[in-house]
PDB file of C-alpha atoms in Angstrom:
ATOM      1  CA  UNK I   1     -26.463  20.926 -17.247  1.00 55.00           C
ATOM      2  CA  UNK I   2     -29.830  19.639 -19.875  1.00 65.00           C
ATOM      3  CA  UNK I   3     -27.158  17.530 -20.856  1.00 67.00           C
ATOM      4  CA  UNK I   4     -26.541  15.483 -18.121  1.00 62.00           C
ATOM      5  CA  UNK I   5     -29.899  15.708 -17.065  1.00 68.00           C
ATOM      6  CA  UNK I   6     -30.693  13.834 -19.284  1.00 70.00           C
ATOM      7  CA  UNK I   7     -27.192  11.302 -19.587  1.00 68.00           C
ATOM      8  CA  UNK I   8     -28.726  10.691 -15.483  1.00 64.00           C
ATOM      9  CA  UNK I   9     -32.537  10.542 -16.726  1.00 69.00           C
ATOM     10  CA  UNK I  10     -30.698   7.716 -20.345  1.00 69.00           C
ATOM     11  CA  UNK I  11     -28.611   5.918 -16.816  1.00 63.00           C
ATOM     12  CA  UNK I  12     -30.771   6.088 -14.477  1.00 68.00           C
ATOM     13  CA  UNK I  13     -34.171   4.666 -16.749  1.00 67.00           C
ATOM     14  CA  UNK I  14     -32.342   2.272 -18.497  1.00 63.00           C
ATOM     15  CA  UNK I  15     -29.684   0.824 -15.239  1.00 63.00           C
ATOM     16  CA  UNK I  16     -31.820   1.629 -12.455  1.00 63.00           C
ATOM     17  CA  UNK I  17     -31.615   3.847  -9.637  1.00 62.00           C
ATOM     18  CA  UNK I  18     -27.619   3.378  -9.844  1.00 59.00           C
ATOM     19  CA  UNK I  19     -27.436   3.605 -13.192  1.00 65.00           C
ATOM     20  CA  UNK I  20     -24.942   6.988 -12.429  1.00 65.00           C
ATOM     21  CA  UNK I  21     -23.281   5.500  -9.883  1.00 63.00           C
ATOM     22  CA  UNK I  22     -22.551   2.052 -12.026  1.00 68.00           C
ATOM     23  CA  UNK I  23     -21.502   4.176 -15.064  1.00 68.00           C
ATOM     24  CA  UNK I  24     -18.705   5.772 -12.551  1.00 63.00           C
ATOM     25  CA  UNK I  25     -18.089   2.643 -11.695  1.00 67.00           C
ATOM     26  CA  UNK I  26     -16.725   1.391 -14.708  1.00 71.00           C
ATOM     27  CA  UNK I  27     -15.677   4.635 -15.923  1.00 69.00           C
ATOM     28  CA  UNK I  28     -12.577   4.804 -13.016  1.00 65.00           C
ATOM     29  CA  UNK I  29     -11.962   1.314 -13.565  1.00 66.00           C
ATOM     30  CA  UNK I  30     -11.544   2.010 -17.036  1.00 68.00           C
ATOM     31  CA  UNK I  31      -8.813   4.744 -16.299  1.00 67.00           C
ATOM     32  CA  UNK I  32      -7.289   2.248 -14.076  1.00 66.00           C
ATOM     33  CA  UNK I  33      -6.398  -0.120 -16.561  1.00 65.00           C
ATOM     34  CA  UNK I  34      -5.746   2.163 -19.129  1.00 66.00           C
ATOM     35  CA  UNK I  35      -3.167   3.889 -16.651  1.00 63.00           C
ATOM     36  CA  UNK I  36      -1.454   0.736 -15.444  1.00 59.00           C
ATOM     37  CA  UNK I  37       0.040  -0.334 -19.574  1.00 62.00           C
ATOM     38  CA  UNK I  38       1.207   3.253 -18.605  1.00 57.00           C
ATOM     39  CA  UNK I  39       3.459   3.443 -15.533  1.00 54.00           C
ATOM     40  CA  UNK I  40       4.286  -0.080 -15.520  1.00 54.00           C
ATOM     41  CA  UNK I  41       5.764   0.464 -19.429  1.00 59.00           C
ATOM     42  CA  UNK I  42       6.619   4.182 -19.057  1.00 55.00           C
ATOM     43  CA  UNK I  43      10.394   5.144 -19.905  1.00 59.00           C
ATOM     44  CA  UNK I  44      13.242   5.376 -17.314  1.00 57.00           C
ATOM     45  CA  UNK I  45      14.622   8.350 -16.221  1.00 57.00           C
ATOM     46  CA  UNK I  46      17.206   9.792 -18.070  1.00 61.00           C
ATOM     47  CA  UNK I  47      19.480  11.202 -15.318  1.00 61.00           C
ATOM     48  CA  UNK I  48      18.729   8.156 -13.046  1.00 60.00           C
ATOM     49  CA  UNK I  49      20.318   6.373 -15.848  1.00 61.00           C
ATOM     50  CA  UNK I  50      22.715   8.844 -16.454  1.00 61.00           C
ATOM     51  CA  UNK I  51      23.761   8.191 -12.657  1.00 65.00           C
ATOM     52  CA  UNK I  52      23.955   4.518 -12.519  1.00 63.00           C
ATOM     53  CA  UNK I  53      25.667   3.705 -15.903  1.00 64.00           C
ATOM     54  CA  UNK I  54      28.899   6.387 -14.505  1.00 68.00           C
ATOM     55  CA  UNK I  55      28.936   4.374 -11.023  1.00 64.00           C
ATOM     56  CA  UNK I  56      29.544   1.494 -12.584  1.00 61.00           C
ATOM     57  CA  UNK I  57      31.603   2.544 -15.416  1.00 57.00           C
ATOM     58  CA  UNK I  58      33.688   3.799 -11.570  1.00 56.00           C
ATOM     59  CA  UNK I  59      33.237   1.217  -9.886  1.00 51.00           C
ATOM     60  CA  UNK I  60      32.260   2.579  -7.125  1.00 50.00           C
ATOM     61  CA  UNK I  61      29.623   0.192  -6.372  1.00 45.00           C
ATOM     62  CA  UNK I  62      31.326  -2.928  -4.069  1.00 48.00           C
ATOM     63  CA  UNK I  63      29.955  -6.106  -4.971  1.00 47.00           C
ATOM     64  CA  UNK I  64      28.011  -6.917  -1.823  1.00 45.00           C
ATOM     65  CA  UNK I  65      25.988  -4.171  -2.759  1.00 47.00           C
ATOM     66  CA  UNK I  66      26.165  -5.912  -6.304  1.00 47.00           C
ATOM     67  CA  UNK I  67      24.274  -8.590  -5.389  1.00 43.00           C
ATOM     68  CA  UNK I  68      21.506  -7.329  -3.258  1.00 45.00           C
ATOM     69  CA  UNK I  69      20.636  -5.374  -6.565  1.00 45.00           C
ATOM     70  CA  UNK I  70      20.654  -8.453  -8.669  1.00 48.00           C
ATOM     71  CA  UNK I  71      16.613  -9.618  -9.150  1.00 49.00           C
ATOM     72  CA  UNK I  72      15.276  -7.250  -8.061  1.00 53.00           C
ATOM     73  CA  UNK I  73      12.473  -6.021 -10.966  1.00 55.00           C
ATOM     74  CA  UNK I  74      12.497  -3.083 -11.225  1.00 56.00           C
ATOM     75  CA  UNK I  75       9.574  -2.147 -12.878  1.00 57.00           C
ATOM     76  CA  UNK I  76       7.840  -2.897  -9.207  1.00 57.00           C
ATOM     77  CA  UNK I  77      10.913  -0.817  -7.469  1.00 59.00           C
ATOM     78  CA  UNK I  78       8.933   2.040  -8.912  1.00 57.00           C
ATOM     79  CA  UNK I  79       6.197   1.971  -6.684  1.00 57.00           C
ATOM     80  CA  UNK I  80       8.011  -0.022  -3.870  1.00 57.00           C
ATOM     81  CA  UNK I  81       5.801   2.580  -2.002  1.00 59.00           C
ATOM     82  CA  UNK I  82       3.066   1.591  -1.977  1.00 58.00           C
ATOM     83  CA  UNK I  83       3.060  -1.970  -2.773  1.00 64.00           C
ATOM     84  CA  UNK I  84       4.978  -1.966   0.511  1.00 70.00           C
ATOM     85  CA  UNK I  85       4.193  -2.148   3.662  1.00 70.00           C
ATOM     86  CA  UNK I  86       6.000   1.404   5.750  1.00 71.00           C
ATOM     87  CA  UNK I  87       6.183  -0.637   8.725  1.00 74.00           C
ATOM     88  CA  UNK I  88       8.769  -2.199   9.277  1.00 79.00           C
ATOM     89  CA  UNK I  89       8.392  -4.912  11.417  1.00 83.00           C
ATOM     90  CA  UNK I  90       4.776  -5.426   9.697  1.00 82.00           C
ATOM     91  CA  UNK I  91       7.093  -6.119   6.181  1.00 82.00           C
ATOM     92  CA  UNK I  92       9.201  -8.095   8.264  1.00 86.00           C
ATOM     93  CA  UNK I  93       6.165 -10.385   9.124  1.00 88.00           C
ATOM     94  CA  UNK I  94       5.190 -10.903   5.836  1.00 88.00           C
ATOM     95  CA  UNK I  95       8.286 -10.905   3.807  1.00 88.00           C
ATOM     96  CA  UNK I  96       8.401 -14.415   6.734  1.00 89.00           C
ATOM     97  CA  UNK I  97       4.758 -15.303   6.444  1.00 90.00           C
ATOM     98  CA  UNK I  98       5.999 -15.884   1.906  1.00 90.00           C
ATOM     99  CA  UNK I  99       8.973 -16.960   3.177  1.00 90.00           C
ATOM    100  CA  UNK I 100       7.243 -19.724   4.792  1.00 90.00           C
ATOM    101  CA  UNK I 101       4.799 -20.706   2.343  1.00 90.00           C
ATOM    102  CA  UNK I 102       8.781 -21.191   0.040  1.00 88.00           C
ATOM    103  CA  UNK I 103       8.933 -17.768  -1.156  1.00 89.00           C
ATOM    104  CA  UNK I 104      12.444 -16.984  -0.969  1.00 85.00           C
ATOM    105  CA  UNK I 105      12.216 -13.454  -3.933  1.00 83.00           C
ATOM    106  CA  UNK I 106      13.363 -10.905  -2.588  1.00 81.00           C
ATOM    107  CA  UNK I 107       9.688  -9.356  -4.443  1.00 81.00           C
ATOM    108  CA  UNK I 108       7.890 -11.238  -3.029  1.00 85.00           C
ATOM    109  CA  UNK I 109       5.772  -8.875  -0.848  1.00 87.00           C
ATOM    110  CA  UNK I 110       5.072  -7.085  -4.132  1.00 84.00           C
ATOM    111  CA  UNK I 111       4.328  -8.983  -5.945  1.00 87.00           C
ATOM    112  CA  UNK I 112       1.799 -10.520  -2.781  1.00 89.00           C
ATOM    113  CA  UNK I 113       0.120  -7.040  -2.434  1.00 86.00           C
ATOM    114  CA  UNK I 114       0.177  -6.557  -6.487  1.00 86.00           C
ATOM    115  CA  UNK I 115      -1.749  -9.613  -7.125  1.00 89.00           C
ATOM    116  CA  UNK I 116      -4.201  -8.520  -4.166  1.00 89.00           C
ATOM    117  CA  UNK I 117      -4.870  -5.560  -5.579  1.00 87.00           C
ATOM    118  CA  UNK I 118      -4.794  -6.403  -9.263  1.00 88.00           C
ATOM    119  CA  UNK I 119      -7.506  -9.280  -7.921  1.00 90.00           C
ATOM    120  CA  UNK I 120      -9.983  -6.569  -6.655  1.00 88.00           C
ATOM    121  CA  UNK I 121     -10.002  -4.634  -9.407  1.00 88.00           C
ATOM    122  CA  UNK I 122     -11.051  -7.430 -11.621  1.00 90.00           C
ATOM    123  CA  UNK I 123     -13.390  -8.690  -9.414  1.00 89.00           C
ATOM    124  CA  UNK I 124     -15.268  -5.407  -9.054  1.00 86.00           C
ATOM    125  CA  UNK I 125     -15.369  -5.552 -12.262  1.00 86.00           C
ATOM    126  CA  UNK I 126     -16.222  -8.973 -12.833  1.00 87.00           C
ATOM    127  CA  UNK I 127     -19.026  -7.953 -10.246  1.00 84.00           C
ATOM    128  CA  UNK I 128     -20.306  -4.853 -12.725  1.00 81.00           C
ATOM    129  CA  UNK I 129     -20.347  -7.219 -15.267  1.00 83.00           C
ATOM    130  CA  UNK I 130     -22.040  -9.372 -13.994  1.00 82.00           C
ATOM    131  CA  UNK I 131     -25.195  -6.678 -12.788  1.00 78.00           C
ATOM    132  CA  UNK I 132     -25.476  -5.682 -15.695  1.00 77.00           C
ATOM    133  CA  UNK I 133     -26.403  -8.921 -17.216  1.00 78.00           C
ATOM    134  CA  UNK I 134     -28.690  -9.222 -15.244  1.00 73.00           C
ATOM    135  CA  UNK I 135     -30.288  -5.914 -16.353  1.00 63.00           C
ATOM    136  CA  UNK I 136     -29.149  -3.503 -14.573  1.00 58.00           C
ATOM    137  CA  UNK I 137     -29.780  -2.103 -10.517  1.00 54.00           C
ATOM    138  CA  UNK I 138     -33.268  -1.441 -11.858  1.00 58.00           C
ATOM    139  CA  UNK I 139     -35.137  -4.582  -9.293  1.00 65.00           C
ATOM    140  CA  UNK I 140     -31.898  -5.079  -7.355  1.00 67.00           C
ATOM    141  CA  UNK I 141     -32.762  -4.019  -3.993  1.00 71.00           C
ATOM    142  CA  UNK I 142     -29.140  -1.498  -2.179  1.00 71.00           C
ATOM    143  CA  UNK I 143     -28.349  -5.005  -0.945  1.00 77.00           C
ATOM    144  CA  UNK I 144     -27.877  -7.746  -3.320  1.00 77.00           C
ATOM    145  CA  UNK I 145     -26.009  -4.663  -5.064  1.00 75.00           C
ATOM    146  CA  UNK I 146     -23.674  -4.321  -3.277  1.00 77.00           C
ATOM    147  CA  UNK I 147     -23.358  -8.053  -2.248  1.00 83.00           C
ATOM    148  CA  UNK I 148     -23.142  -8.788  -5.992  1.00 82.00           C
ATOM    149  CA  UNK I 149     -19.979  -5.752  -7.290  1.00 80.00           C
ATOM    150  CA  UNK I 150     -18.009  -6.305  -4.015  1.00 84.00           C
ATOM    151  CA  UNK I 151     -18.274  -9.368  -3.304  1.00 87.00           C
ATOM    152  CA  UNK I 152     -16.459 -10.674  -5.878  1.00 88.00           C
ATOM    153  CA  UNK I 153     -14.130  -7.836  -5.243  1.00 87.00           C
ATOM    154  CA  UNK I 154     -13.086  -8.252  -1.318  1.00 90.00           C
ATOM    155  CA  UNK I 155     -12.797 -12.532  -2.667  1.00 91.00           C
ATOM    156  CA  UNK I 156     -10.410 -11.463  -5.401  1.00 90.00           C
ATOM    157  CA  UNK I 157      -8.446  -9.466  -2.480  1.00 90.00           C
ATOM    158  CA  UNK I 158      -8.774 -12.552  -0.648  1.00 92.00           C
ATOM    159  CA  UNK I 159      -7.624 -14.877  -2.402  1.00 93.00           C
ATOM    160  CA  UNK I 160      -4.154 -14.423  -2.765  1.00 92.00           C
ATOM    161  CA  UNK I 161      -3.569 -14.613   1.606  1.00 92.00           C
ATOM    162  CA  UNK I 162      -5.876 -17.712   1.601  1.00 94.00           C
ATOM    163  CA  UNK I 163      -3.752 -19.043  -1.369  1.00 93.00           C
ATOM    164  CA  UNK I 164      -0.101 -17.929   0.930  1.00 93.00           C
ATOM    165  CA  UNK I 165      -2.411 -19.091   3.899  1.00 93.00           C
ATOM    166  CA  UNK I 166      -2.859 -23.005   2.598  1.00 94.00           C
ATOM    167  CA  UNK I 167       0.266 -23.041   1.569  1.00 93.00           C
ATOM    168  CA  UNK I 168       2.031 -22.215   4.465  1.00 93.00           C
ATOM    169  CA  UNK I 169       0.430 -24.923   5.837  1.00 93.00           C
ATOM    170  CA  UNK I 170       1.092 -27.442   3.066  1.00 93.00           C
ATOM    171  CA  UNK I 171       5.054 -26.599   3.296  1.00 93.00           C
ATOM    172  CA  UNK I 172       4.509 -28.009   7.527  1.00 92.00           C
ATOM    173  CA  UNK I 173       3.460 -30.549   7.008  1.00 92.00           C
ATOM    174  CA  UNK I 174       5.441 -31.992   4.253  1.00 91.00           C
ATOM    175  CA  UNK I 175       8.324 -30.767   6.611  1.00 92.00           C
ATOM    176  CA  UNK I 176       7.047 -32.838   8.983  1.00 91.00           C
ATOM    177  CA  UNK I 177       6.033 -35.598   6.932  1.00 90.00           C
ATOM    178  CA  UNK I 178      10.387 -36.824   5.315  1.00 90.00           C
ATOM    179  CA  UNK I 179      12.689 -34.727   8.000  1.00 91.00           C
ATOM    180  CA  UNK I 180      12.176 -38.640  10.281  1.00 91.00           C
ATOM    181  CA  UNK I 181      13.928 -39.275   6.566  1.00 91.00           C
ATOM    182  CA  UNK I 182      16.104 -36.706   6.083  1.00 91.00           C
ATOM    183  CA  UNK I 183      17.435 -37.836  10.091  1.00 91.00           C
ATOM    184  CA  UNK I 184      18.072 -40.579   9.405  1.00 91.00           C
ATOM    185  CA  UNK I 185      20.653 -39.695   6.457  1.00 91.00           C
ATOM    186  CA  UNK I 186      22.112 -36.892   7.707  1.00 91.00           C
ATOM    187  CA  UNK I 187      23.320 -39.847  10.162  1.00 91.00           C
ATOM    188  CA  UNK I 188      23.693 -41.500   8.151  1.00 92.00           C
ATOM    189  CA  UNK I 189      26.553 -38.624   6.273  1.00 92.00           C
ATOM    190  CA  UNK I 190      28.319 -37.694   9.303  1.00 91.00           C
ATOM    191  CA  UNK I 191      28.821 -41.104  10.782  1.00 89.00           C
ATOM    192  CA  UNK I 192      30.656 -42.126   7.474  1.00 89.00           C
ATOM    193  CA  UNK I 193      32.506 -39.216   7.577  1.00 87.00           C
ATOM    194  CA  UNK I 194      31.448 -36.922   6.049  1.00 87.00           C
ATOM    195  CA  UNK I 195      31.317 -32.965   8.065  1.00 87.00           C
ATOM    196  CA  UNK I 196      28.094 -31.379   8.743  1.00 86.00           C
ATOM    197  CA  UNK I 197      28.360 -28.845   6.180  1.00 87.00           C
ATOM    198  CA  UNK I 198      29.111 -31.387   3.643  1.00 90.00           C
ATOM    199  CA  UNK I 199      26.295 -34.089   4.878  1.00 91.00           C
ATOM    200  CA  UNK I 200      23.522 -31.400   4.858  1.00 91.00           C
ATOM    201  CA  UNK I 201      24.715 -30.133   1.383  1.00 91.00           C
ATOM    202  CA  UNK I 202      24.163 -34.604   0.615  1.00 92.00           C
ATOM    203  CA  UNK I 203      20.908 -34.677   2.576  1.00 92.00           C
ATOM    204  CA  UNK I 204      19.703 -30.981   0.277  1.00 91.00           C
ATOM    205  CA  UNK I 205      20.966 -33.228  -2.675  1.00 91.00           C
ATOM    206  CA  UNK I 206      18.993 -36.759  -1.933  1.00 90.00           C
ATOM    207  CA  UNK I 207      15.312 -34.519  -0.758  1.00 89.00           C
ATOM    208  CA  UNK I 208      14.955 -33.015  -3.956  1.00 89.00           C
ATOM    209  CA  UNK I 209      12.791 -36.131  -5.243  1.00 87.00           C
ATOM    210  CA  UNK I 210      10.750 -37.041  -2.244  1.00 89.00           C
ATOM    211  CA  UNK I 211      10.975 -33.837  -0.126  1.00 91.00           C
ATOM    212  CA  UNK I 212      11.849 -30.360  -1.928  1.00 91.00           C
ATOM    213  CA  UNK I 213      10.686 -28.130   0.724  1.00 91.00           C
ATOM    214  CA  UNK I 214      12.731 -30.067   2.969  1.00 91.00           C
ATOM    215  CA  UNK I 215      15.733 -30.177   0.804  1.00 92.00           C
ATOM    216  CA  UNK I 216      14.840 -25.894  -0.296  1.00 91.00           C
ATOM    217  CA  UNK I 217      15.638 -25.143   3.414  1.00 91.00           C
ATOM    218  CA  UNK I 218      18.580 -27.440   3.566  1.00 92.00           C
ATOM    219  CA  UNK I 219      20.295 -25.679   0.201  1.00 92.00           C
ATOM    220  CA  UNK I 220      19.379 -22.354   2.131  1.00 91.00           C
ATOM    221  CA  UNK I 221      21.713 -23.558   4.762  1.00 91.00           C
ATOM    222  CA  UNK I 222      24.475 -24.650   2.571  1.00 90.00           C
ATOM    223  CA  UNK I 223      24.319 -21.372   0.837  1.00 91.00           C
ATOM    224  CA  UNK I 224      24.698 -19.071   3.748  1.00 90.00           C
ATOM    225  CA  UNK I 225      27.270 -22.021   5.781  1.00 89.00           C
ATOM    226  CA  UNK I 226      29.194 -21.640   2.943  1.00 89.00           C
ATOM    227  CA  UNK I 227      29.315 -17.202   2.429  1.00 88.00           C
ATOM    228  CA  UNK I 228      30.789 -17.654   6.495  1.00 86.00           C
ATOM    229  CA  UNK I 229      27.857 -16.672   8.077  1.00 87.00           C
ATOM    230  CA  UNK I 230      27.636 -18.045  11.538  1.00 88.00           C
ATOM    231  CA  UNK I 231      26.786 -21.768  12.036  1.00 87.00           C
ATOM    232  CA  UNK I 232      24.311 -21.153  15.048  1.00 89.00           C
ATOM    233  CA  UNK I 233      22.749 -18.131  13.052  1.00 91.00           C
ATOM    234  CA  UNK I 234      22.016 -20.183   9.552  1.00 91.00           C
ATOM    235  CA  UNK I 235      19.513 -22.975  11.853  1.00 90.00           C
ATOM    236  CA  UNK I 236      18.615 -20.837  13.994  1.00 92.00           C
ATOM    237  CA  UNK I 237      17.132 -18.961  11.586  1.00 91.00           C
ATOM    238  CA  UNK I 238      15.826 -22.039   9.208  1.00 91.00           C
ATOM    239  CA  UNK I 239      14.330 -23.023  12.650  1.00 91.00           C
ATOM    240  CA  UNK I 240      12.121 -20.008  11.916  1.00 91.00           C
ATOM    241  CA  UNK I 241      12.015 -20.864   8.192  1.00 90.00           C
ATOM    242  CA  UNK I 242      10.208 -23.682   8.897  1.00 90.00           C
ATOM    243  CA  UNK I 243       7.855 -22.123  11.926  1.00 87.00           C
ATOM    244  CA  UNK I 244       7.977 -26.609  12.891  1.00 90.00           C
ATOM    245  CA  UNK I 245       7.990 -27.827  16.380  1.00 90.00           C
ATOM    246  CA  UNK I 246      10.539 -30.525  15.295  1.00 89.00           C
ATOM    247  CA  UNK I 247      12.973 -27.594  13.285  1.00 91.00           C
ATOM    248  CA  UNK I 248      13.500 -26.037  16.453  1.00 91.00           C
ATOM    249  CA  UNK I 249      14.395 -28.758  18.812  1.00 90.00           C
ATOM    250  CA  UNK I 250      16.617 -30.529  16.850  1.00 90.00           C
ATOM    251  CA  UNK I 251      18.811 -26.801  16.218  1.00 91.00           C
ATOM    252  CA  UNK I 252      18.419 -27.072  19.398  1.00 91.00           C
ATOM    253  CA  UNK I 253      20.147 -30.552  19.899  1.00 89.00           C
ATOM    254  CA  UNK I 254      22.615 -29.161  17.583  1.00 88.00           C
ATOM    255  CA  UNK I 255      23.320 -25.914  19.202  1.00 89.00           C
ATOM    256  CA  UNK I 256      23.596 -27.892  22.213  1.00 88.00           C
ATOM    257  CA  UNK I 257      26.154 -29.729  20.529  1.00 87.00           C
ATOM    258  CA  UNK I 258      28.276 -28.131  19.787  1.00 84.00           C
ATOM    259  CA  UNK I 259      28.266 -26.172  22.673  1.00 85.00           C
ATOM    260  CA  UNK I 260      29.332 -28.334  25.229  1.00 86.00           C
ATOM    261  CA  UNK I 261      31.203 -30.112  22.603  1.00 83.00           C
ATOM    262  CA  UNK I 262      29.760 -33.099  22.830  1.00 83.00           C
ATOM    263  CA  UNK I 263      29.544 -35.958  19.694  1.00 86.00           C
ATOM    264  CA  UNK I 264      26.894 -34.495  16.950  1.00 87.00           C
ATOM    265  CA  UNK I 265      26.194 -38.212  15.530  1.00 88.00           C
ATOM    266  CA  UNK I 266      25.373 -39.925  18.820  1.00 89.00           C
ATOM    267  CA  UNK I 267      23.185 -36.628  19.861  1.00 88.00           C
ATOM    268  CA  UNK I 268      21.446 -37.464  15.991  1.00 89.00           C
ATOM    269  CA  UNK I 269      21.253 -40.971  17.049  1.00 90.00           C
ATOM    270  CA  UNK I 270      19.953 -40.086  19.657  1.00 90.00           C
ATOM    271  CA  UNK I 271      17.180 -37.546  18.465  1.00 90.00           C
ATOM    272  CA  UNK I 272      16.235 -39.729  14.413  1.00 89.00           C
ATOM    273  CA  UNK I 273      14.949 -42.712  17.204  1.00 89.00           C
ATOM    274  CA  UNK I 274      12.589 -40.237  19.022  1.00 89.00           C
ATOM    275  CA  UNK I 275      12.124 -38.778  15.815  1.00 90.00           C
ATOM    276  CA  UNK I 276      10.831 -41.888  14.316  1.00 90.00           C
ATOM    277  CA  UNK I 277       9.270 -42.708  17.389  1.00 91.00           C
ATOM    278  CA  UNK I 278       7.011 -39.559  17.205  1.00 90.00           C
ATOM    279  CA  UNK I 279       6.220 -40.667  13.313  1.00 89.00           C
ATOM    280  CA  UNK I 280       4.636 -43.984  13.973  1.00 91.00           C
ATOM    281  CA  UNK I 281       2.398 -42.408  16.900  1.00 91.00           C
ATOM    282  CA  UNK I 282       1.369 -39.575  14.415  1.00 89.00           C
ATOM    283  CA  UNK I 283       0.212 -42.329  12.029  1.00 89.00           C
ATOM    284  CA  UNK I 284      -1.184 -44.932  14.675  1.00 90.00           C
ATOM    285  CA  UNK I 285      -2.838 -40.841  15.746  1.00 90.00           C
ATOM    286  CA  UNK I 286      -3.922 -40.977  12.259  1.00 87.00           C
ATOM    287  CA  UNK I 287      -5.510 -44.839  12.523  1.00 89.00           C
ATOM    288  CA  UNK I 288      -7.669 -44.469  15.659  1.00 89.00           C
ATOM    289  CA  UNK I 289      -9.562 -40.922  14.735  1.00 87.00           C
ATOM    290  CA  UNK I 290     -10.120 -42.270  11.259  1.00 85.00           C
ATOM    291  CA  UNK I 291     -13.392 -44.925  12.618  1.00 85.00           C
ATOM    292  CA  UNK I 292     -14.452 -41.252  14.622  1.00 84.00           C
ATOM    293  CA  UNK I 293     -14.225 -39.472  10.847  1.00 82.00           C
ATOM    294  CA  UNK I 294     -16.004 -41.994   8.669  1.00 84.00           C
ATOM    295  CA  UNK I 295     -19.411 -42.601  11.036  1.00 84.00           C
ATOM    296  CA  UNK I 296     -21.204 -39.985  10.250  1.00 80.00           C
ATOM    297  CA  UNK I 297     -20.383 -41.379   6.391  1.00 79.00           C
ATOM    298  CA  UNK I 298     -20.832 -44.103   6.848  1.00 82.00           C
ATOM    299  CA  UNK I 299     -24.826 -43.074   8.428  1.00 82.00           C
ATOM    300  CA  UNK I 300     -25.027 -41.598   5.960  1.00 83.00           C
ATOM    301  CA  UNK I 301     -24.730 -44.079   3.199  1.00 84.00           C
ATOM    302  CA  UNK I 302     -26.037 -46.598   4.918  1.00 84.00           C
ATOM    303  CA  UNK I 303     -29.273 -45.541   6.915  1.00 82.00           C
ATOM    304  CA  UNK I 304     -31.304 -43.743   3.470  1.00 83.00           C
ATOM    305  CA  UNK I 305     -31.138 -47.140   1.335  1.00 83.00           C
ATOM    306  CA  UNK I 306     -31.741 -49.311   4.580  1.00 83.00           C
ATOM    307  CA  UNK I 307     -35.036 -48.020   5.597  1.00 81.00           C
ATOM    308  CA  UNK I 308     -35.706 -47.719   2.481  1.00 83.00           C
ATOM    309  CA  UNK I 309     -35.944 -51.342   2.284  1.00 84.00           C
ATOM    310  CA  UNK I 310     -36.478 -51.971   4.865  1.00 81.00           C
ATOM    311  CA  UNK I 311     -39.818 -49.583   5.279  1.00 80.00           C
ATOM    312  CA  UNK I 312     -39.857 -49.686   1.382  1.00 78.00           C
ATOM    313  CA  UNK I 313     -42.489 -52.690   1.049  1.00 79.00           C
ATOM    314  CA  UNK I 314     -44.795 -51.805   4.889  1.00 79.00           C
ATOM    315  CA  UNK I 315     -45.151 -48.027   3.433  1.00 78.00           C
ATOM    316  CA  UNK I 316     -46.098 -49.810  -0.296  1.00 76.00           C
ATOM    317  CA  UNK I 317     -49.021 -52.266   2.652  1.00 77.00           C
ATOM    318  CA  UNK I 318     -50.427 -49.753   4.040  1.00 78.00           C
ATOM    319  CA  UNK I 319     -50.831 -47.129   1.296  1.00 79.00           C
ATOM    320  CA  UNK I 320     -52.298 -49.881  -0.588  1.00 76.00           C
ATOM    321  CA  UNK I 321     -54.461 -50.475   1.837  1.00 75.00           C
ATOM    322  CA  UNK I 322     -55.970 -46.423   2.527  1.00 75.00           C
ATOM    323  CA  UNK I 323     -57.364 -47.118  -1.146  1.00 75.00           C
ATOM    324  CA  UNK I 324     -58.342 -50.361  -0.177  1.00 73.00           C
ATOM    325  CA  UNK I 325     -60.831 -48.804   2.855  1.00 70.00           C
ATOM    326  CA  UNK I 326     -61.322 -45.544   0.751  1.00 62.00           C
TER     327      UNK I 326
END
């Protein structure tokens, strides 16, 4: 007990009032960082390995199950309970958000939550180091201590979510910008005699250099159609992944054209013309907004130098007259 009291007094003298709390926090983070590599590198259960080898040897697994399990991260599979939402609706919503951001991997949700956890721990550790670099918590209030320690951890935890949100917005803008060109190319391919499936494959190949996000979406559509998935369902899934109104309208046009038996080329020609007009209208809208956005910058960069040039000599003359009168 005397030793604990002496350690407590030493930490209080060196680190301030919250010295024991800081020491316990640093020790806890050190134990977590020490335990994570051991958990990730722990050997596989021999019973699970034997069961997997037996099933592989007897070929009891179907080809569909093998394709589903291919590409999964086995290390993250062990922590799926902690790295995936338990609610099915929340998990589906998170998967859809990550797909809209361009992350199509099966382990995208696990990597997202793992990055939140890891960056949050690193942020807390950086906050503790910053507090220690300031000489401890003796000169800091409790509010400042919480801000300096918890603030970096909160920033690290929220950084992946902010990154995904920005990626979704950027990807939507790229798809919106490249969609009129994709429609024109799709119309040319269809009118040249190719089927809709072949046209989608060709458009996906040609768009990789200029609009990779849109090209990836068309590639997914082509692969799903080749796999035998229903065409209407494939197109609706594309509209859901893109989350762009132009793509949703395009999907509706194709589905209605196939349902009523009208010409796909004619429908594409009309809709492509509308998309070109819409792109021109968006460019004109952005050009009309530009003068308003430049007004504040123009005033800030022009008015102060103009005032200095015009009023500066007068202010100097007034100051000289006041000095002479004195």
